[in-house]
Amino acid sequence: MWGPSPGALRRGITTFAGSVKALQLPKDIGDGHPGDGVVPTGLVPSLHAIPGVWPLVDGYSDLLGWLERTFTLRRALPGDRSDTPVNLVEFAYDWRLSCRYNAGRLAVRVDEALGRWRATAPHRADAQVRLVCHSMGGLVGRYWVECLGGADVTRQIITLGTPHRGSIGALESLVNGHRVGWRLLGADLTAFSRRLPSIHQLTPDYACLESPGGLRYPRELTTALDGVDPDLLTDACRFHEEIRAAARKRVEQGGSDRLCLPVVGVRQPTPTTAALDDGRLRLIESIEGKNEGGDGRVPRFAAYPAELALDDTATVRSSFANHGAIKGHPGVREDLYNWLAPAPAFYRGSLPAYPLSVRVPDYLSAGEPLRAQAEAATARQGADELSVRATVTAEDGTISASRTLRNLGGGRYDGILRGLAPGAYAVSLHAAGDEPATAVTALTLILEGDA
């Protein structure tokens, strides 16, 4: 896992090929733990990448701080005893392992924390859990809720950009392989990734592969998909079906079909299906001719839990946010507030901001220009006459570059930003007439060395 500093990134590339051997999982790990001494100690605080597993993701410190400031919540503090009762509880997990295994660890964590909290006061004796989950964490939470009895003590499970039906990017990583870095500094992480149960559990649980007979499920073409472990893929299908079947049964028995509240990314360019060309997957940003969009990683419809209809706008919240930055988007924070607060927030805005879809490269080497592209993803009048501003902000909060993009016509905008030093950056785009807080933000890393 890479942190944001240029030196750490350079060291990460040069050492990851060696250190990854210590993280390699046995072939038949299943839902177990390898006993290798690796222990998750906390949530990643800032921008990070998990090469071969998931793209750039912002950290969790800001979200935790916002929750603590906004609501009556308390985290464990340095120096607190391990049995100190708190009501804002972090759950870190080993992202290499099966979501079933991690759901079992979540069950233990909840039992301990909830039991301590309920014992602190008589009026807390019936306290329940609200889970706020991002990405793969939503699958871990869902399995605990639906399959391990978590629904009995859960009031809500909120998922932000969770691939409830998988992501084609995970399958592409397995089939095409994954190499990070450049030239002699590069590291081939393909063998490492192909052993991970978690990656297979992130693969699409919908028909996504083009064939002469129409779209096919990955499980129907395992012999044609080099790099995919057939047993792990078959088990991943069972994993998703277990969640669906348990959720249906719970609802049929009178449970709420609104227990899971998803925030779904929309309108960002998102790979949705793929064609198999000479043993490699070519990603396609549409399904049966329709561009569904998504958050850049998870297609819109794939972020819905099975028990919710795709036209359910009363339960689902849509966000013009990028997958890696969805936790910090102002609109998402407002959704979280409305779900978690005892009374809804008062909306002070006027017209909603012009929604933009953005394209920014994940990785660049020093000296390469950063190209930012935007498209006004709306039929609202004036979408092709905007002044779109791009702002590049460094990890320490300083603005490193800013410019107005060229109007290419038809609601499309484009611009080049230069002179950025190696490091981690947030690239935010918004129409000049809108508040900067409404910007769509993407993440990029610039590394030292030649590409």
mmCIF file with all atom_site columns, C-alpha atoms in Angstrom, residues 127-208:
data_model
loop_
_atom_site.group_PDB
_atom_site.id
_atom_site.type_symbol
_atom_site.label_atom_id
_atom_site.label_alt_id
_atom_site.label_comp_id
_atom_site.label_asym_id
_atom_site.label_entity_id
_atom_site.label_seq_id
_atom_site.pdbx_PDB_ins_code
_atom_site.Cartn_x
_atom_site.Cartn_y
_atom_site.Cartn_z
_atom_site.occupancy
_atom_site.B_iso_or_equiv
_atom_site.pdbx_formal_charge
_atom_site.auth_seq_id
_atom_site.auth_comp_id
_atom_site.auth_asym_id
_atom_site.auth_atom_id
_atom_site.pdbx_PDB_model_num
ATOM 1  C CA . ALA A 1 127 ? -28.465 0.675   21.312  1.00 0.00 ? 127 ALA A CA 1
ATOM 2  C CA . GLN A 1 128 ? -27.960 -0.428  17.722  1.00 0.00 ? 128 GLN A CA 1
ATOM 3  C CA . VAL A 1 129 ? -25.293 -0.103  15.066  1.00 0.00 ? 129 VAL A CA 1
ATOM 4  C CA . ARG A 1 130 ? -25.094 2.167   12.059  1.00 0.00 ? 130 ARG A CA 1
ATOM 5  C CA . LEU A 1 131 ? -22.425 1.128   9.589   1.00 0.00 ? 131 LEU A CA 1
ATOM 6  C CA . VAL A 1 132 ? -20.838 3.645   7.208   1.00 0.00 ? 132 VAL A CA 1
ATOM 7  C CA . CYS A 1 133 ? -18.920 1.646   4.618   1.00 0.00 ? 133 CYS A CA 1
ATOM 8  C CA . HIS A 1 134 ? -16.825 2.592   1.616   1.00 0.00 ? 134 HIS A CA 1
ATOM 9  C CA . SER A 1 135 ? -16.165 0.420   -1.424  1.00 0.00 ? 135 SER A CA 1
ATOM 10 C CA . MET A 1 136 ? -15.185 -3.177  -0.527  1.00 0.00 ? 136 MET A CA 1
ATOM 11 C CA . GLY A 1 137 ? -16.024 -2.412  3.093   1.00 0.00 ? 137 GLY A CA 1
ATOM 12 C CA . GLY A 1 138 ? -19.679 -2.396  2.081   1.00 0.00 ? 138 GLY A CA 1
ATOM 13 C CA . LEU A 1 139 ? -19.439 -6.039  0.987   1.00 0.00 ? 139 LEU A CA 1
ATOM 14 C CA . VAL A 1 140 ? -17.855 -6.945  4.318   1.00 0.00 ? 140 VAL A CA 1
ATOM 15 C CA . GLY A 1 141 ? -20.616 -5.096  6.165   1.00 0.00 ? 141 GLY A CA 1
ATOM 16 C CA . ARG A 1 142 ? -23.386 -6.577  4.035   1.00 0.00 ? 142 ARG A CA 1
ATOM 17 C CA . TYR A 1 143 ? -22.206 -10.129 4.635   1.00 0.00 ? 143 TYR A CA 1
ATOM 18 C CA . TRP A 1 144 ? -22.144 -9.551  8.381   1.00 0.00 ? 144 TRP A CA 1
ATOM 19 C CA . VAL A 1 145 ? -25.603 -7.955  8.351   1.00 0.00 ? 145 VAL A CA 1
ATOM 20 C CA . GLU A 1 146 ? -27.335 -10.456 6.075   1.00 0.00 ? 146 GLU A CA 1
ATOM 21 C CA . CYS A 1 147 ? -25.489 -13.726 6.669   1.00 0.00 ? 147 CYS A CA 1
ATOM 22 C CA . LEU A 1 148 ? -23.997 -13.574 10.172  1.00 0.00 ? 148 LEU A CA 1
ATOM 23 C CA . GLY A 1 149 ? -26.925 -12.181 12.143  1.00 0.00 ? 149 GLY A CA 1
ATOM 24 C CA . GLY A 1 150 ? -25.853 -8.530  12.115  1.00 0.00 ? 150 GLY A CA 1
ATOM 25 C CA . ALA A 1 151 ? -29.319 -7.369  11.036  1.00 0.00 ? 151 ALA A CA 1
ATOM 26 C CA . ASP A 1 152 ? -30.587 -8.015  14.564  1.00 0.00 ? 152 ASP A CA 1
ATOM 27 C CA . VAL A 1 153 ? -28.510 -5.138  15.956  1.00 0.00 ? 153 VAL A CA 1
ATOM 28 C CA . THR A 1 154 ? -28.223 -2.922  12.846  1.00 0.00 ? 154 THR A CA 1
ATOM 29 C CA . ARG A 1 155 ? -30.315 0.182   12.289  1.00 0.00 ? 155 ARG A CA 1
ATOM 30 C CA . GLN A 1 156 ? -28.665 1.179   8.986   1.00 0.00 ? 156 GLN A CA 1
ATOM 31 C CA . ILE A 1 157 ? -25.852 0.151   6.707   1.00 0.00 ? 157 ILE A CA 1
ATOM 32 C CA . ILE A 1 158 ? -24.789 3.047   4.485   1.00 0.00 ? 158 ILE A CA 1
ATOM 33 C CA . THR A 1 159 ? -22.595 2.106   1.529   1.00 0.00 ? 159 THR A CA 1
ATOM 34 C CA . LEU A 1 160 ? -20.539 4.634   -0.428  1.00 0.00 ? 160 LEU A CA 1
ATOM 35 C CA . GLY A 1 161 ? -19.545 3.394   -3.880  1.00 0.00 ? 161 GLY A CA 1
ATOM 36 C CA . THR A 1 162 ? -19.806 -0.264  -2.856  1.00 0.00 ? 162 THR A CA 1
ATOM 37 C CA . PRO A 1 163 ? -19.725 -2.729  -5.793  1.00 0.00 ? 163 PRO A CA 1
ATOM 38 C CA . HIS A 1 164 ? -22.780 -4.739  -4.700  1.00 0.00 ? 164 HIS A CA 1
ATOM 39 C CA . ARG A 1 165 ? -22.763 -6.374  -8.145  1.00 0.00 ? 165 ARG A CA 1
ATOM 40 C CA . GLY A 1 166 ? -19.035 -6.118  -8.720  1.00 0.00 ? 166 GLY A CA 1
ATOM 41 C CA . SER A 1 167 ? -16.720 -4.073  -10.922 1.00 0.00 ? 167 SER A CA 1
ATOM 42 C CA . ILE A 1 168 ? -15.300 -4.934  -14.341 1.00 0.00 ? 168 ILE A CA 1
ATOM 43 C CA . GLY A 1 169 ? -12.034 -3.286  -13.296 1.00 0.00 ? 169 GLY A CA 1
ATOM 44 C CA . ALA A 1 170 ? -11.346 -6.111  -10.839 1.00 0.00 ? 170 ALA A CA 1
ATOM 45 C CA . LEU A 1 171 ? -11.807 -8.714  -13.583 1.00 0.00 ? 171 LEU A CA 1
ATOM 46 C CA . GLU A 1 172 ? -9.609  -6.731  -15.956 1.00 0.00 ? 172 GLU A CA 1
ATOM 47 C CA . SER A 1 173 ? -6.835  -6.628  -13.360 1.00 0.00 ? 173 SER A CA 1
ATOM 48 C CA . LEU A 1 174 ? -6.945  -10.409 -13.018 1.00 0.00 ? 174 LEU A CA 1
ATOM 49 C CA . VAL A 1 175 ? -7.029  -11.166 -16.747 1.00 0.00 ? 175 VAL A CA 1
ATOM 50 C CA . ASN A 1 176 ? -4.679  -8.510  -18.118 1.00 0.00 ? 176 ASN A CA 1
ATOM 51 C CA . GLY A 1 177 ? -2.320  -8.508  -15.160 1.00 0.00 ? 177 GLY A CA 1
ATOM 52 C CA . HIS A 1 178 ? -1.088  -5.518  -13.258 1.00 0.00 ? 178 HIS A CA 1
ATOM 53 C CA . ARG A 1 179 ? 2.304   -3.857  -13.358 1.00 0.00 ? 179 ARG A CA 1
ATOM 54 C CA . VAL A 1 180 ? 3.184   -0.699  -11.464 1.00 0.00 ? 180 VAL A CA 1
ATOM 55 C CA . GLY A 1 181 ? 6.159   1.556   -11.851 1.00 0.00 ? 181 GLY A CA 1
ATOM 56 C CA . TRP A 1 182 ? 8.382   2.178   -14.793 1.00 0.00 ? 182 TRP A CA 1
ATOM 57 C CA . ARG A 1 183 ? 11.247  0.481   -16.584 1.00 0.00 ? 183 ARG A CA 1
ATOM 58 C CA . LEU A 1 184 ? 13.612  -1.308  -14.200 1.00 0.00 ? 184 LEU A CA 1
ATOM 59 C CA . LEU A 1 185 ? 11.819  0.096   -11.161 1.00 0.00 ? 185 LEU A CA 1
ATOM 60 C CA . GLY A 1 186 ? 8.563   -1.592  -12.065 1.00 0.00 ? 186 GLY A CA 1
ATOM 61 C CA . ALA A 1 187 ? 6.973   -4.449  -10.167 1.00 0.00 ? 187 ALA A CA 1
ATOM 62 C CA . ASP A 1 188 ? 4.707   -7.090  -11.679 1.00 0.00 ? 188 ASP A CA 1
ATOM 63 C CA . LEU A 1 189 ? 1.934   -7.732  -9.158  1.00 0.00 ? 189 LEU A CA 1
ATOM 64 C CA . THR A 1 190 ? -0.084  -10.089 -11.337 1.00 0.00 ? 190 THR A CA 1
ATOM 65 C CA . ALA A 1 191 ? 0.699   -13.303 -9.474  1.00 0.00 ? 191 ALA A CA 1
ATOM 66 C CA . PHE A 1 192 ? 0.047   -11.589 -6.142  1.00 0.00 ? 192 PHE A CA 1
ATOM 67 C CA . SER A 1 193 ? -3.354  -10.249 -7.190  1.00 0.00 ? 193 SER A CA 1
ATOM 68 C CA . ARG A 1 194 ? -4.522  -13.541 -8.694  1.00 0.00 ? 194 ARG A CA 1
ATOM 69 C CA . ARG A 1 195 ? -4.268  -15.265 -5.311  1.00 0.00 ? 195 ARG A CA 1
ATOM 70 C CA . LEU A 1 196 ? -6.558  -12.798 -3.529  1.00 0.00 ? 196 LEU A CA 1
ATOM 71 C CA . PRO A 1 197 ? -10.077 -14.050 -2.686  1.00 0.00 ? 197 PRO A CA 1
ATOM 72 C CA . SER A 1 198 ? -11.141 -10.432 -2.212  1.00 0.00 ? 198 SER A CA 1
ATOM 73 C CA . ILE A 1 199 ? -10.347 -9.487  -5.824  1.00 0.00 ? 199 ILE A CA 1
ATOM 74 C CA . HIS A 1 200 ? -12.453 -12.342 -7.153  1.00 0.00 ? 200 HIS A CA 1
ATOM 75 C CA . GLN A 1 201 ? -15.294 -11.239 -4.849  1.00 0.00 ? 201 GLN A CA 1
ATOM 76 C CA . LEU A 1 202 ? -15.100 -7.808  -6.504  1.00 0.00 ? 202 LEU A CA 1
ATOM 77 C CA . THR A 1 203 ? -15.546 -9.189  -10.043 1.00 0.00 ? 203 THR A CA 1
ATOM 78 C CA . PRO A 1 204 ? -18.876 -8.556  -11.816 1.00 0.00 ? 204 PRO A CA 1
ATOM 79 C CA . ASP A 1 205 ? -21.876 -10.495 -10.646 1.00 0.00 ? 205 ASP A CA 1
ATOM 80 C CA . TYR A 1 206 ? -23.745 -9.540  -13.809 1.00 0.00 ? 206 TYR A CA 1
ATOM 81 C CA . ALA A 1 207 ? -23.492 -10.411 -17.512 1.00 0.00 ? 207 ALA A CA 1
ATOM 82 C CA . CYS A 1 208 ? -20.641 -8.196  -18.677 1.00 0.00 ? 208 CYS A CA 1
#
